[in-house]
Amino acid sequence: MHKVSEPAILYFGTPVVLISTMNEDGSYNLAPMSSAFWLGWRCIIGMATTSKTVQNLKRTGQCVLNLPSVNEVQAVNKLALKTGVNPVPEVKQSRGYYYEPDKFGIAGFTPVPSQKVTAPRVMECPVQLEAHVVAIHPISEDNEQQRGRIVTMELKIVQVYLEESIMMHNDPNRVDPDKWRPLIMSFQQFYGLGLQVHASSLASIPEYKYRSPDIEIARNMEKIRQPISA
């Protein structure tokens, strides 16, 4: 029997994303989040406007979306309750957050140079997506208490890196879902994917039929002139 319910959050399960951005002083910020979904080579993320990531994205227009597997869960967990904003926003203080300027260091992750953005990639993550900000949209503008506090951002992927171990055999342009084990966040807890439960009729459509024009645009995009150093 279904009952009317009022959960405080509706995070039913989405992949964890580590967003790396460049700070004003040239240092790096790294933020874990799971409010993200993909459409072709576009990604939509949702974040609080007080976050360092949003501030950096508005200023630089660039980032890397790093997707950890279940193997990186302990390192990802070390990033919890930490913010790159100083002083810490009041809302985050009330939730137990504290300022941490070296997110890569405290998690034990390794920054490596990107090709088409200034932000670094996370070497340990099997999936790394360099991205540019295309549009920023405010959320909850109809509610005075929430107005100006949350935004969604449309990001255009400009370069994709995949760890060879998760690629489809003999096809470097496809991920093998039997090998890829993304880290999943569901109601504030970490989970991983299980085995395939049923064959999908949708899989009868070849993946290339979904190929986005953004891929050709990204392929012809120039690399940044002076790549960041690792």
mmCIF file of C-alpha atoms in Angstrom, residues 38-129:
data_model
loop_
_atom_site.group_PDB
_atom_site.id
_atom_site.type_symbol
_atom_site.label_atom_id
_atom_site.label_comp_id
_atom_site.label_asym_id
_atom_site.label_seq_id
_atom_site.Cartn_x
_atom_site.Cartn_y
_atom_site.Cartn_z
ATOM 1 C CA TRP A 38 23.585 13.652 -19.105
ATOM 2 C CA LEU A 39 21.964 14.316 -22.466
ATOM 3 C CA GLY A 40 24.332 13.392 -25.287
ATOM 4 C CA TRP A 41 27.528 15.339 -24.663
ATOM 5 C CA ARG A 42 25.761 17.788 -22.357
ATOM 6 C CA CYS A 43 25.564 17.538 -18.581
ATOM 7 C CA ILE A 44 23.141 19.336 -16.265
ATOM 8 C CA ILE A 45 24.267 19.897 -12.689
ATOM 9 C CA GLY A 46 22.525 21.533 -9.753
ATOM 10 C CA MET A 47 24.383 23.216 -6.894
ATOM 11 C CA ALA A 48 24.071 25.881 -4.213
ATOM 12 C CA THR A 49 25.225 29.333 -5.284
ATOM 13 C CA THR A 50 27.367 29.627 -2.134
ATOM 14 C CA SER A 51 29.591 26.737 -3.198
ATOM 15 C CA LYS A 52 33.157 27.360 -4.347
ATOM 16 C CA THR A 53 32.475 25.227 -7.406
ATOM 17 C CA VAL A 54 29.675 27.492 -8.609
ATOM 18 C CA GLN A 55 31.781 30.578 -7.926
ATOM 19 C CA ASN A 56 34.665 29.113 -9.937
ATOM 20 C CA LEU A 57 32.404 27.994 -12.784
ATOM 21 C CA LYS A 58 30.874 31.452 -13.084
ATOM 22 C CA ARG A 59 34.344 33.013 -13.188
ATOM 23 C CA THR A 60 36.209 30.553 -15.431
ATOM 24 C CA GLY A 61 33.432 28.783 -17.346
ATOM 25 C CA GLN A 62 35.382 25.501 -17.164
ATOM 26 C CA CYS A 63 35.631 22.316 -15.119
ATOM 27 C CA VAL A 64 36.253 18.591 -15.226
ATOM 28 C CA LEU A 65 33.552 16.096 -14.267
ATOM 29 C CA ASN A 66 35.410 13.149 -12.732
ATOM 30 C CA LEU A 67 33.376 9.982 -12.151
ATOM 31 C CA PRO A 68 34.756 7.692 -9.449
ATOM 32 C CA SER A 69 34.105 3.967 -9.344
ATOM 33 C CA VAL A 70 33.253 2.017 -6.212
ATOM 34 C CA ASN A 71 37.001 1.513 -5.738
ATOM 35 C CA GLU A 72 37.504 5.203 -4.897
ATOM 36 C CA VAL A 73 34.757 5.415 -2.273
ATOM 37 C CA GLN A 74 37.043 5.897 0.728
ATOM 38 C CA ALA A 75 38.857 8.783 -0.908
ATOM 39 C CA VAL A 76 35.560 10.349 -1.991
ATOM 40 C CA ASN A 77 34.239 10.101 1.557
ATOM 41 C CA LYS A 78 37.193 12.127 2.814
ATOM 42 C CA LEU A 79 35.817 15.097 0.856
ATOM 43 C CA ALA A 80 32.541 15.082 2.765
ATOM 44 C CA LEU A 81 31.698 18.062 4.995
ATOM 45 C CA LYS A 82 34.485 20.178 3.484
ATOM 46 C CA THR A 83 34.177 23.405 1.514
ATOM 47 C CA GLY A 84 36.557 25.624 -0.399
ATOM 48 C CA VAL A 85 34.682 28.746 0.705
ATOM 49 C CA ASN A 86 36.227 30.801 3.528
ATOM 50 C CA PRO A 87 34.488 31.899 5.691
ATOM 51 C CA VAL A 88 32.167 28.905 5.612
ATOM 52 C CA PRO A 89 28.589 29.896 4.683
ATOM 53 C CA GLU A 90 26.181 29.826 7.618
ATOM 54 C CA VAL A 91 24.033 27.061 6.130
ATOM 55 C CA LYS A 92 27.046 24.808 5.691
ATOM 56 C CA GLN A 93 28.327 25.632 9.180
ATOM 57 C CA SER A 94 25.021 24.415 10.607
ATOM 58 C CA ARG A 95 25.513 21.118 8.769
ATOM 59 C CA GLY A 96 29.034 20.590 10.104
ATOM 60 C CA TYR A 97 31.136 21.763 7.143
ATOM 61 C CA TYR A 98 34.563 23.318 7.593
ATOM 62 C CA TYR A 99 37.017 25.076 5.302
ATOM 63 C CA GLU A 100 39.591 22.936 3.501
ATOM 64 C CA PRO A 101 41.865 24.591 0.928
ATOM 65 C CA ASP A 102 43.569 21.393 -0.285
ATOM 66 C CA LYS A 103 40.789 19.063 -1.380
ATOM 67 C CA PHE A 104 43.032 16.945 -3.614
ATOM 68 C CA GLY A 105 45.566 16.467 -0.847
ATOM 69 C CA ILE A 106 43.147 15.558 1.906
ATOM 70 C CA ALA A 107 41.453 12.945 -0.297
ATOM 71 C CA GLY A 108 44.723 11.573 -1.644
ATOM 72 C CA PHE A 109 43.746 12.269 -5.245
ATOM 73 C CA THR A 110 46.248 13.248 -7.928
ATOM 74 C CA PRO A 111 45.646 16.275 -10.208
ATOM 75 C CA VAL A 112 46.749 15.759 -13.798
ATOM 76 C CA PRO A 113 46.731 18.241 -16.707
ATOM 77 C CA SER A 114 43.699 18.674 -18.906
ATOM 78 C CA GLN A 115 43.869 19.491 -22.609
ATOM 79 C CA LYS A 116 40.934 21.822 -23.253
ATOM 80 C CA VAL A 117 40.224 23.347 -19.835
ATOM 81 C CA THR A 118 42.444 24.855 -17.162
ATOM 82 C CA ALA A 119 40.989 22.733 -14.342
ATOM 83 C CA PRO A 120 42.827 19.475 -13.581
ATOM 84 C CA ARG A 121 41.537 15.939 -13.968
ATOM 85 C CA VAL A 122 41.501 13.392 -11.135
ATOM 86 C CA MET A 123 43.932 10.679 -12.191
ATOM 87 C CA GLU A 124 42.310 7.978 -10.069
ATOM 88 C CA CYS A 125 38.826 8.368 -11.569
ATOM 89 C CA PRO A 126 38.085 5.980 -14.478
ATOM 90 C CA VAL A 127 35.973 8.620 -16.273
ATOM 91 C CA GLN A 128 37.099 12.232 -16.781
ATOM 92 C CA LEU A 129 35.018 14.737 -18.752
#
